[in-house]
Structure formats: structure tokens, C-alpha cells
Coordinates of C-alpha atoms in Angstrom, one line a residue:
X13 CA 61.8 13.3 -15.8
X14 CA 62.3 9.7 -16.7
X15 CA 60.1 8.6 -13.9
X16 CA 57.3 10.8 -14.7
X17 CA 57.6 9.5 -18.2
X18 CA 57.2 6.1 -16.9
X19 CA 54.2 6.9 -14.7
X20 CA 52.3 8.9 -17.3
X21 CA 51.4 6.0 -19.7
X22 CA 49.8 4.2 -16.4
X23 CA 47.6 7.2 -15.9
X24 CA 46.3 7.3 -19.3
X25 CA 46.0 3.8 -20.0
X26 CA 42.8 1.9 -20.7
X27 CA 43.1 0.1 -17.3
X28 CA 42.8 3.5 -15.5
X29 CA 39.9 4.3 -17.5
X30 CA 38.2 1.1 -16.5
X31 CA 39.1 1.8 -12.9
X32 CA 37.5 5.5 -13.1
X33 CA 34.4 4.2 -14.9
X34 CA 33.8 1.6 -12.2
X35 CA 34.0 4.5 -9.4
X36 CA 31.7 6.6 -11.3
X37 CA 29.0 3.9 -11.6
X38 CA 29.3 3.2 -7.9
X39 CA 28.9 6.8 -7.1
X40 CA 25.8 7.2 -9.4
X41 CA 24.1 3.9 -8.1
X42 CA 23.7 4.6 -4.4
X43 CA 20.3 2.7 -4.2
X44 CA 22.0 -0.4 -5.5
X45 CA 24.3 -0.4 -2.5
X46 CA 21.4 0.1 -0.2
X47 CA 19.6 -3.0 -1.4
X48 CA 22.3 -5.8 -2.2
X49 CA 21.0 -8.6 -4.2
X50 CA 24.5 -10.5 -4.3
X51 CA 25.5 -13.6 -2.4
X52 CA 27.7 -13.6 0.6
X53 CA 29.3 -16.3 2.9
X54 CA 30.6 -18.5 0.0
X55 CA 33.8 -19.4 -1.5
X56 CA 34.6 -18.4 -5.1
X57 CA 37.0 -18.9 -7.9
X58 CA 37.9 -16.5 -10.8
X59 CA 39.8 -17.3 -14.0
X60 CA 40.6 -14.9 -16.9
X61 CA 43.1 -13.3 -19.1
X62 CA 43.9 -10.3 -21.2
X63 CA 46.6 -7.8 -22.4
X64 CA 49.7 -7.3 -20.5
X65 CA 51.2 -3.9 -19.9
X66 CA 54.6 -3.0 -18.7
X67 CA 56.7 0.1 -17.6
X68 CA 60.3 0.0 -16.7
X69 CA 63.7 1.7 -17.0
X70 CA 64.8 0.7 -20.4
X71 CA 64.1 3.1 -23.3
X72 CA 62.2 0.7 -25.3
X73 CA 59.8 0.3 -22.5
X74 CA 59.2 4.1 -22.1
X75 CA 56.7 5.0 -25.0
X76 CA 54.9 8.4 -24.9
X77 CA 51.7 6.4 -25.4
X78 CA 50.7 3.0 -23.9
X79 CA 50.1 1.5 -27.4
X80 CA 53.1 2.8 -29.1
X81 CA 56.7 1.8 -28.8
X82 CA 58.7 -1.4 -29.1
X83 CA 57.2 -3.2 -26.4
X84 CA 54.3 -4.2 -28.6
X85 CA 55.9 -4.4 -31.9
X86 CA 59.4 -5.9 -31.6
X87 CA 58.9 -8.0 -28.6
X88 CA 59.2 -11.6 -28.1
X89 CA 55.7 -12.9 -28.6
X90 CA 52.3 -11.3 -27.8
X91 CA 51.4 -9.4 -24.8
X92 CA 49.1 -11.4 -22.7
X93 CA 48.5 -12.3 -19.1
X94 CA 46.3 -15.0 -17.3
X95 CA 44.9 -14.8 -13.9
X96 CA 43.6 -17.1 -11.2
X97 CA 42.2 -16.5 -7.7
X98 CA 40.5 -18.1 -5.1
X99 CA 38.7 -16.5 -2.2
X100 CA 35.8 -16.1 0.2
X101 CA 33.1 -13.6 0.1
X102 CA 32.3 -12.1 3.6
X103 CA 29.4 -10.1 2.5
X104 CA 27.7 -8.7 -0.7
X105 CA 30.4 -6.2 -0.7
X106 CA 33.5 -7.4 1.1
X107 CA 35.9 -10.2 0.0
X108 CA 39.4 -11.6 0.4
X109 CA 41.4 -13.3 -2.5
X110 CA 44.5 -15.1 -3.0
X111 CA 45.6 -15.3 -6.6
X112 CA 48.4 -15.1 -9.3
X113 CA 49.0 -13.3 -12.3
X114 CA 51.5 -14.5 -14.9
X115 CA 52.3 -13.6 -18.5
X116 CA 54.5 -12.3 -21.2
X117 CA 55.8 -8.7 -21.1
X118 CA 57.4 -8.5 -24.5
X119 CA 60.4 -6.3 -25.4
X120 CA 63.1 -6.5 -28.1
X121 CA 64.5 -9.3 -26.0
X122 CA 66.4 -6.9 -23.4
X123 CA 69.0 -5.6 -25.8
X124 CA 70.4 -3.3 -23.1
X125 CA 70.7 -5.9 -20.4
X126 CA 73.1 -8.5 -21.6
X127 CA 72.1 -12.3 -20.9
X128 CA 68.3 -11.6 -20.0
X129 CA 66.1 -13.0 -22.7
X130 CA 63.1 -14.5 -20.8
X131 CA 60.0 -11.9 -21.0
X132 CA 57.7 -14.0 -18.7
X133 CA 57.1 -12.7 -15.1
X134 CA 54.8 -14.3 -12.4
X135 CA 53.0 -12.3 -9.6
X136 CA 51.4 -14.0 -6.7
X137 CA 49.2 -11.7 -4.5
X138 CA 46.7 -11.3 -1.6
X139 CA 43.7 -8.8 -2.2
X140 CA 41.0 -7.3 -0.6
X141 CA 38.0 -6.4 -2.8
X142 CA 35.2 -4.0 -2.3
X143 CA 32.0 -4.1 -4.5
X144 CA 29.8 -1.3 -5.0
X145 CA 26.4 -1.7 -5.1
X146 CA 24.5 -5.1 -5.4
X147 CA 22.6 -5.2 -8.6
X148 CA 23.3 -7.3 -11.8
X149 CA 26.1 -4.8 -12.8
X150 CA 28.3 -3.8 -10.0
X151 CA 31.7 -2.1 -10.2
X152 CA 34.6 -3.0 -7.7
X153 CA 38.0 -2.0 -6.6
X154 CA 40.6 -3.9 -4.7
X155 CA 43.9 -3.3 -3.1
X156 CA 46.6 -5.8 -2.0
X157 CA 50.2 -6.7 -1.9
X158 CA 52.0 -8.9 -4.3
X159 CA 55.5 -10.5 -5.1
X160 CA 56.9 -10.5 -8.7
X161 CA 59.5 -13.2 -10.0
X162 CA 60.8 -14.8 -13.3
X163 CA 63.6 -14.3 -15.9
X164 CA 66.1 -17.3 -16.0
X165 CA 69.1 -16.3 -17.9
X166 CA 70.3 -15.2 -15.2
X167 CA 67.1 -15.0 -12.8
X168 CA 66.2 -11.5 -11.9
X169 CA 65.5 -10.6 -8.2
X170 CA 62.2 -11.1 -6.4
X171 CA 60.3 -7.8 -6.1
X172 CA 57.2 -6.7 -4.0
X173 CA 54.8 -3.9 -3.7
X174 CA 51.2 -2.9 -3.9
X175 CA 48.6 -4.1 -6.2
X176 CA 45.7 -2.0 -7.4
X177 CA 42.9 -2.7 -9.4
X178 CA 39.2 -2.1 -10.6
X179 CA 36.5 -3.2 -12.8
X180 CA 32.9 -4.1 -13.3
X181 CA 31.3 -7.5 -12.4
X182 CA 28.4 -8.6 -14.4
X183 CA 26.1 -11.3 -12.9
X184 CA 25.1 -14.2 -15.2
X185 CA 23.1 -16.2 -12.8
X186 CA 22.9 -17.5 -9.2
X187 CA 26.5 -18.7 -9.0
X188 CA 28.5 -17.2 -11.9
X189 CA 29.2 -13.8 -13.2
X190 CA 31.4 -12.1 -15.9
X191 CA 34.2 -9.5 -15.0
X192 CA 36.1 -7.2 -16.8
X193 CA 39.1 -5.4 -15.0
X194 CA 42.5 -3.5 -15.2
X195 CA 45.4 -3.9 -12.8
X196 CA 48.8 -2.4 -12.0
X197 CA 51.5 -4.0 -9.8
X198 CA 54.1 -1.5 -8.5
X199 CA 57.4 -3.6 -7.9
X200 CA 60.6 -2.6 -6.1
X201 CA 63.5 -2.7 -6.3
X202 CA 63.9 -1.2 -9.6
X203 CA 66.0 -4.3 -11.1
X204 CA 63.5 -7.0 -9.9
X205 CA 61.6 -7.1 -13.1
X206 CA 64.0 -5.9 -16.0
X207 CA 67.3 -6.3 -14.2
X208 CA 68.1 -2.5 -14.8
X209 CA 68.7 -0.2 -11.7
X210 CA 69.1 2.8 -13.7
X211 CA 66.2 5.4 -14.4
X212 CA 63.3 4.9 -12.2
X213 CA 63.2 3.6 -8.8
X214 CA 60.3 0.9 -9.7
X215 CA 58.9 -1.3 -12.2
X216 CA 55.1 -1.9 -13.2
X217 CA 53.6 -5.1 -14.4
X218 CA 50.0 -4.9 -14.9
X219 CA 47.0 -6.1 -17.0
X220 CA 45.9 -3.4 -19.5
X221 CA 42.7 -5.0 -20.0
X222 CA 41.3 -8.3 -19.1
X223 CA 38.2 -10.2 -18.5
X224 CA 37.2 -13.6 -16.8
X225 CA 34.6 -15.8 -15.1
X226 CA 33.9 -15.8 -11.4
X227 CA 32.1 -18.8 -9.9
X228 CA 30.8 -19.9 -6.6
X229 CA 32.8 -22.8 -5.2
X230 CA 30.1 -23.7 -2.4
X231 CA 26.5 -24.7 -3.1
X232 CA 24.1 -21.9 -2.1
X233 CA 21.5 -23.0 0.7
X234 CA 17.9 -22.3 -0.3
X235 CA 15.6 -20.7 2.5
X236 CA 13.2 -23.2 4.6
X237 CA 10.1 -21.8 6.4
X238 CA 10.1 -23.5 9.8
X239 CA 7.1 -21.9 11.3
X240 CA 4.4 -19.5 10.4
X241 CA 2.9 -17.7 13.3
X242 CA -0.5 -15.6 13.5
X243 CA -3.8 -15.7 14.9
X244 CA -6.7 -18.1 13.7
X245 CA -9.4 -15.4 14.2
X246 CA -9.3 -11.7 14.8
X247 CA -11.7 -8.8 14.8
X248 CA -12.3 -6.6 11.9
X249 CA -10.4 -3.1 12.0
X250 CA -7.9 -4.6 14.6
X251 CA -4.4 -4.9 13.6
X252 CA -2.5 -8.2 14.2
X253 CA 1.2 -9.3 13.4
X254 CA 2.2 -12.3 11.4
X255 CA 5.9 -13.8 11.7
X256 CA 7.9 -16.3 9.6
X257 CA 10.6 -18.3 11.2
X258 CA 13.3 -19.3 8.5
X259 CA 16.4 -21.1 8.6
X260 CA 18.4 -17.8 8.6
X261 CA 21.7 -19.1 10.0
X262 CA 21.9 -21.6 7.2
X263 CA 20.2 -20.0 4.1
X264 CA 22.4 -17.9 1.8
X265 CA 21.9 -14.1 2.1
X266 CA 20.2 -11.9 1.1
X267 CA 16.7 -13.1 1.9
X268 CA 13.8 -11.4 0.5
X269 CA 10.3 -11.9 2.3
X270 CA 7.0 -11.0 0.5
X271 CA 3.5 -11.3 2.3
X272 CA 0.1 -11.6 0.6
X273 CA -2.9 -11.2 3.2
X274 CA -5.5 -12.4 0.7
X275 CA -7.4 -9.2 0.5
X276 CA -5.3 -7.3 -2.0
X277 CA -2.8 -6.0 0.4
X278 CA 1.0 -7.0 0.7
X279 CA 3.9 -6.3 2.8
X280 CA 7.7 -7.2 3.1
X281 CA 10.0 -8.2 6.0
X282 CA 10.2 -11.2 8.2
X283 CA 7.2 -9.9 10.2
X284 CA 4.2 -8.2 9.2
X285 CA 1.1 -6.4 10.6
X286 CA -2.2 -6.1 9.1
X287 CA -6.0 -5.3 9.7
X288 CA -8.9 -6.6 7.8
X289 CA -11.8 -4.1 7.1
X290 CA -14.5 -6.8 6.1
X291 CA -15.4 -10.1 7.8
X292 CA -14.5 -13.3 6.0
X293 CA -12.0 -16.1 5.7
X294 CA -8.6 -15.0 4.4
X295 CA -5.6 -17.0 3.3
X296 CA -2.2 -15.4 4.4
X297 CA 0.7 -16.5 2.5
X298 CA 4.3 -15.7 2.8
X299 CA 7.4 -16.5 0.7
X300 CA 11.2 -16.4 1.4
X301 CA 13.5 -16.1 -1.4
X302 CA 17.2 -16.1 -2.0
X303 CA 19.3 -16.8 -5.0
X304 CA 19.3 -20.5 -4.3
X305 CA 15.5 -20.7 -4.3
X306 CA 12.0 -19.8 -2.8
X307 CA 10.1 -21.4 0.2
X308 CA 6.5 -20.5 0.7
X309 CA 3.9 -21.0 3.6
X310 CA 0.3 -20.0 4.2
X311 CA -2.2 -20.0 6.9
X312 CA -6.0 -19.3 7.1
X313 CA -7.4 -16.6 9.3
X314 CA -11.1 -15.8 9.9
X315 CA -12.0 -11.9 10.3
X316 CA -15.2 -11.5 12.4
X317 CA -17.2 -8.3 13.6
X318 CA -15.7 -7.0 16.8
X319 CA -17.8 -7.9 20.1
X320 CA -21.0 -5.7 20.5
X321 CA -21.9 -5.8 24.2
X322 CA -25.6 -4.4 24.7
X323 CA -26.3 -1.0 26.0
X324 CA -29.4 0.2 27.4
X325 CA -30.3 3.4 25.6
X326 CA -33.7 3.9 27.3
X327 CA -35.7 2.5 30.2
X328 CA -39.1 4.0 31.3
X329 CA -42.3 3.2 33.0
X330 CA -45.6 4.9 32.3
X331 CA -47.8 6.2 33.9
X332 CA -45.6 7.5 36.8
X333 CA -46.9 7.7 39.4
X334 CA -49.2 4.9 38.7
X335 CA -52.4 3.6 40.7
X336 CA -52.5 0.4 42.5
X337 CA -54.4 -2.1 40.2
X338 CA -53.7 -0.2 37.0
X339 CA -51.5 -1.3 34.2
X340 CA -48.0 0.0 34.0
X341 CA -46.3 0.0 30.8
X342 CA -42.6 -0.6 30.7
X343 CA -40.6 0.0 27.6
X344 CA -36.8 -0.2 26.8
X345 CA -34.5 0.1 23.9
X346 CA -30.9 -1.4 23.7
X347 CA -28.1 -1.1 21.0
X348 CA -25.6 -4.1 20.5
X349 CA -25.2 -7.3 18.6
X350 CA -28.1 -9.6 18.1
X351 CA -29.7 -11.4 19.6
X352 CA -30.5 -9.1 22.6
X353 CA -32.4 -10.8 25.7
X354 CA -34.5 -8.5 27.9
X355 CA -35.3 -9.4 31.5
X356 CA -37.4 -7.2 33.7
X357 CA -37.9 -7.7 37.6
X358 CA -40.6 -5.4 38.7
X359 CA -39.5 -5.2 42.4
X360 CA -42.6 -7.0 43.7
X361 CA -41.3 -10.4 42.9
X362 CA -42.8 -10.6 39.4
X363 CA -40.8 -10.5 36.3
X364 CA -41.1 -10.8 32.6
X365 CA -38.8 -11.3 29.4
X366 CA -39.8 -8.9 26.8
X367 CA -38.6 -5.2 25.7
X368 CA -42.0 -3.7 26.6
X369 CA -44.0 -5.5 29.1
X370 CA -47.0 -4.5 30.9
X371 CA -47.3 -5.0 34.7
X372 CA -49.8 -4.3 37.6
X373 CA -48.8 -3.3 41.1
X374 CA -51.5 -4.5 43.6
X375 CA -50.1 -2.7 46.7
X376 CA -49.4 1.1 47.0
X377 CA -45.7 1.9 47.5
X378 CA -42.4 2.6 45.8
X379 CA -41.0 -0.2 43.6
X380 CA -37.6 -0.4 41.9
X381 CA -37.8 -2.2 38.6
X382 CA -34.6 -3.6 37.1
X383 CA -33.9 -4.3 33.7
X384 CA -31.1 -6.6 32.3
X385 CA -30.3 -7.0 28.8
X386 CA -27.8 -9.4 27.5
X387 CA -26.2 -11.0 24.4
X388 CA -23.3 -13.3 23.7
X389 CA -20.8 -10.3 24.2
X390 CA -21.9 -9.2 27.5
X391 CA -24.9 -7.7 29.5
X392 CA -26.0 -4.1 30.9
X393 CA -28.7 -3.1 33.6
X394 CA -30.7 -0.1 34.6
X395 CA -33.1 0.5 37.2
X396 CA -36.5 2.4 37.0
X397 CA -38.4 3.8 40.2
X398 CA -42.2 3.3 40.1
X399 CA -44.5 5.0 42.6
X400 CA -47.5 3.3 43.1
X401 CA -50.3 5.3 44.8
X402 CA -53.8 4.3 46.3
X403 CA -56.5 4.4 43.5
X404 CA -58.7 7.6 43.7
X405 CA -61.6 7.2 46.1
X406 CA -60.3 4.2 47.9
X407 CA -61.4 3.8 51.5
X408 CA -58.5 4.5 53.8
X409 CA -60.2 3.7 57.2
X410 CA -59.8 0.9 59.1
X411 CA -63.6 0.0 59.1
X412 CA -64.0 0.6 55.2
X413 CA -66.9 3.1 55.6
X414 CA -65.7 4.9 52.5
X415 CA -63.4 7.9 51.7
X416 CA -63.6 11.1 53.5
X417 CA -64.5 14.4 51.7
X418 CA -61.0 15.4 51.3
X419 CA -60.0 12.1 49.7
X420 CA -62.2 12.8 46.7
X421 CA -60.6 16.3 46.2
X422 CA -56.9 15.7 46.9
X423 CA -54.4 13.4 45.0
X424 CA -53.4 10.7 47.2
X425 CA -49.8 10.2 48.2
X426 CA -47.6 7.1 47.6
X427 CA -47.6 4.9 51.0
X428 CA -45.3 2.1 51.9
X429 CA -46.6 -1.3 51.6
X430 CA -48.5 -2.6 54.7
X431 CA -46.6 -4.2 57.5
X432 CA -46.4 -7.9 57.5
X433 CA -47.5 -8.9 61.1
X434 CA -45.6 -12.1 61.0
X435 CA -42.2 -10.8 59.8
X436 CA -40.9 -7.2 59.5
X437 CA -40.2 -6.5 55.9
X438 CA -36.5 -5.3 55.0
X439 CA -34.9 -3.9 52.0
X440 CA -31.3 -4.1 50.6
X441 CA -29.4 -2.3 47.9
X442 CA -27.7 -4.5 45.5
X443 CA -24.2 -3.0 44.3
X444 CA -22.8 -5.9 42.6
X445 CA -23.7 -9.6 41.5
X446 CA -21.3 -12.0 40.3
X447 CA -20.8 -15.9 40.1
X448 CA -17.4 -16.0 41.9
X449 CA -17.7 -15.9 45.8
X450 CA -14.1 -14.8 46.2
X451 CA -14.6 -11.7 43.9
X452 CA -18.0 -10.8 45.6
X453 CA -16.0 -10.7 49.0
X454 CA -13.3 -8.5 47.6
X455 CA -15.9 -6.1 46.3
X456 CA -17.9 -6.2 49.7
X457 CA -14.7 -5.4 51.6
X458 CA -14.1 -2.2 49.2
X459 CA -17.6 -1.0 49.9
X460 CA -17.0 -1.5 53.6
X461 CA -14.0 0.8 53.3
X462 CA -15.8 3.5 51.5
X463 CA -19.2 3.7 53.3
X464 CA -19.9 5.1 56.6
X465 CA -19.7 2.6 59.5
X466 CA -23.3 2.6 60.1
X467 CA -24.1 1.1 56.8
X468 CA -23.7 -2.7 56.8
X469 CA -22.3 -4.7 53.7
X470 CA -22.6 -8.3 53.2
X471 CA -22.8 -10.9 50.5
X472 CA -25.8 -12.9 49.9
X473 CA -26.2 -16.0 48.0
X474 CA -29.3 -16.7 45.3
X475 CA -30.2 -18.8 42.5
X476 CA -30.7 -17.3 39.1
X477 CA -33.6 -18.4 36.8
X478 CA -30.9 -20.3 34.8
X479 CA -30.0 -22.6 37.9
X480 CA -26.5 -20.5 38.2
X481 CA -25.6 -19.7 41.8
X482 CA -25.1 -15.9 42.0
X483 CA -23.3 -13.9 45.0
X484 CA -25.0 -10.5 45.5
X485 CA -23.1 -7.6 47.5
X486 CA -25.9 -5.9 49.5
X487 CA -26.0 -2.6 51.3
X488 CA -28.4 -2.9 54.1
X489 CA -30.7 -4.2 55.4
X490 CA -33.3 -1.0 55.8
X491 CA -36.6 -1.4 57.4
X492 CA -38.2 0.8 54.9
X493 CA -37.6 1.4 51.1
X494 CA -37.6 5.1 51.6
X495 CA -34.5 4.6 53.8
X496 CA -33.0 2.7 51.3
X497 CA -33.8 5.1 48.6
X498 CA -32.3 7.9 50.8
X499 CA -29.1 6.1 50.8
X500 CA -29.0 5.8 47.1
X501 CA -29.6 9.6 46.6
X502 CA -27.0 10.5 49.4
X503 CA -24.4 8.1 48.4
X504 CA -24.8 8.2 44.6
X505 CA -21.1 9.1 44.0
X506 CA -20.1 6.0 45.9
X507 CA -22.8 3.4 44.6
X508 CA -22.8 2.0 40.9
X509 CA -25.4 3.6 38.5
X510 CA -27.0 0.2 38.2
X511 CA -27.6 -0.4 41.9
X512 CA -31.0 -1.6 42.6
X513 CA -33.4 -2.6 45.6
X514 CA -34.1 -5.8 46.7
X515 CA -36.6 -7.2 49.1
X516 CA -34.8 -9.4 51.7
X517 CA -36.2 -12.6 53.1

């Protein structure tokens, strides 16, 4: 029962209450633990003091209440302790410290132990401390081992045992905080503190309630932004990533990053992704902050509308079929970014640069007119087939004696252009046109593998209107346009939709 009476005052002491309050605050503040704002990787020092507490074998040290009994009223001097500690903060939550607790544990001058009158004891210790949470007010608990010595007439034995404490750390600034704590040191053997081996098997020296100051002994290192990476230009609606390189190995933790994209949007983290909805010039800024200071950097970015290559919506010719010598109206409409340039090649060597030109075919036959539209972002092509017939009432005889009776009552059929007596006219199907000869050769080889062996595929060079050398991949040659048109129809799944007929020289 003596041992139970000795432990009971400890459980009911103010120190135990401080420890319980600290634990409750830590449980009730899980969010603070998730986002720590406390420093790490620093050396620190602690210095404080408070009221001493003592539980032992002697009758005057076993009051029924911690604030009653002779140890506070009839002892040698006031009950006080002083505490000193140096340590290293590994992280915002974990630390290791080496310190000493010394003080006066007054009794009525040891009346039951003859010859012992010194009531001062000294307790060096090693502690591991865990801080719960990371806000301005953070509870903590610690556990370690200690040795207790003191008493000089005659000296008592040296005792040792566990040391348990807890409290609350209140941050005052970047490098200082105030703490309030309570602690008990369980000491064995029983006679190490009071010289008496009777009664309990251990003694307890503690700090009933104390407070002190904690300061950092190493200077904090502020952040420094080494590089800010991101694009100079981007397309609206397209997400891009910005990244900040900071002296993370040297700067004190934790580091907080804040991004401002210049359009009202913000983000956090060392990297950030953003998309601009409207064109314009924006200033992207980032700040890195820790307890030692803030670093800032910015860069300019230009958001532009995305490329809009042209696309031919419609391309037609009217009338169709047309009569030789009559005007044919070509018309086209294209979408895409302005300006859009139109270029028609009518298939008879003539061309025009307009969206809706007019052209006259002098010779009956079937012609493939090719339209090309372009803007700074790309181009598109389309072909239109125009059948040109002899005009009504034209003389088809070699002598020119006039039309036959049937010619005036029937619709003339389109005929091929008359044969050239000096050279046979030939036609080819252009399936690709590019500036690089090597690319044209690769395309030609692919078509040779896909098309039947009876169809010839070759690369022909030509100068464009702008003086640029082009390399055309041509299927053919064909002696008649009708033969080329038949291949276009029969091999439509193998040939591109923009393939067009070309008169070969």
C-alpha cells in the first residue's frame, strides 16, 4: 500500500494533467500534423525552470495530495528545478536532446535518515521527443533515460531509470518558442535519492510544472530560386507545365511554393500546370517561402490562338458539262485562319489565283482542275472534273461542210483532245508533291508495293510558281485521260483523295 500511495500523487499531479492535455490536443489536431510548418534540420537549445516534485519512502514525502504535506511547508528552501538541454531537430516532428535537470526537493531536513541534510539532486538525461502537429501551438511527448545524483552528508548512491515528460510548444517566431511542460524521473534503487531502502522500491524526482524558452542554434537558410522553366509561347486551351528549381538541399524545410499565372489562377507545388483561355501576354510568377525568408521569380509567356490550317469546304464548276469556248464558273469556300490564298490549275496549263475564277476551255475533253488553298499554318487540295463538249451545231467532218442532221438533234458527247501529230500526249496521276527528294522516293516506293505491277510509279521534278523545286510522285503515264480516270475510280481506296491528273511533257 505504501507503493500505491506513492504513485497516486503522481497520477493526480498537475504534470500528469499537462501531459494528458498535450495528447488530447495532438489527437484533435490531425490536420496540423499533415501540414507541418515547423523547422527541421537545426540544432536547438532549451532553458527553463519550475516547481519540483518528489515521491519517496519517508512518511513526510507521502502526502495524500501533491500540494499537501511537509515537503512543501517544512522543507529546506523552496521547491524549484532548473532545466537545460541541447539537441538536434531531425524533422518537424522528431528530435533528440541531451540535458540536465537540477533543483531542490525540500523535506524536513531528512529527520528519519541520520546525517543527510542536502536536498539538492541533479539529473542528467537523454531524451527522444515527438512533436504532434506543426502549427503555432504544438503538443509534444518525450521519453528517455536519466541518472540522478546528489546529497553530500554522506553522499547518496547514483540512481537511474526512465524519464517521461510532455508539454506544449508555443512558437514565438522563426527561431524561438515558449514551452510549458511536466516531467517525472523514476529512479532505482530505492535509496539512491533519499538514502532509505524501506517502503517503495523506487523514488521519483520530477518537475511538477515548468516553462522555458527554446531557441535555434543554427542560422536558418532562406530559399533561392535557381531556375524557372516554362515555355515562351503557347497555344490557348493547351496545358503547359512550369517548374521552379530551388536550393532544396540547403534551404530550411518546410518549403511552400505559390504560383500566380497572371490571369487570376494560382497553384501550389514545385511544378504547376496551367492553360490559358484567351490570347495575350501574361507574367507567370512563383514564390518559395520558408521560415527564413521568401524568394521570387517571374517569366513572361505569350498565349496565341492555335494553328488553323485551311480546309476546303466546297469546290465546284458550273456548268458541267460545259461547251468548248463557253465560260466555266469555278467556286470554292475554305475555312481556317486568315489570310487564305486560293490557287486554281485548270488542267489545260492555265491557272488563276482567286476563290471563284472564270475559265474557258477551247478544246473538248475531260479536264481535272486542281484547287490548292494555303495559309501560314498549312494547305489543302481538292480536284474538280470538268467535261468539255463540242458546242452545239459544230462541224465534226474533216471538210467542214457543216453538221449532219443528227448533230442538230442529239447532245454531243465529250471527246478527247485531238492527237498531236508531233508527239503523243500522255497523262499521269499525281499522288504526292513535296520539297524533299528523299521523302518523295519513300512515298513512290510505298505506292509501287501497293499498286499492281502493270502500273508504273515514278518521281518527277518541277519548279513551282514561287521558284521552289517540287518532287511529284506520279502514277502512269497513260496515253489517254480516260485511262487515268479509270485508274482513279478503280484504285480509289489506294490513292489519296487529293490525287489529280497532270499532262506529262
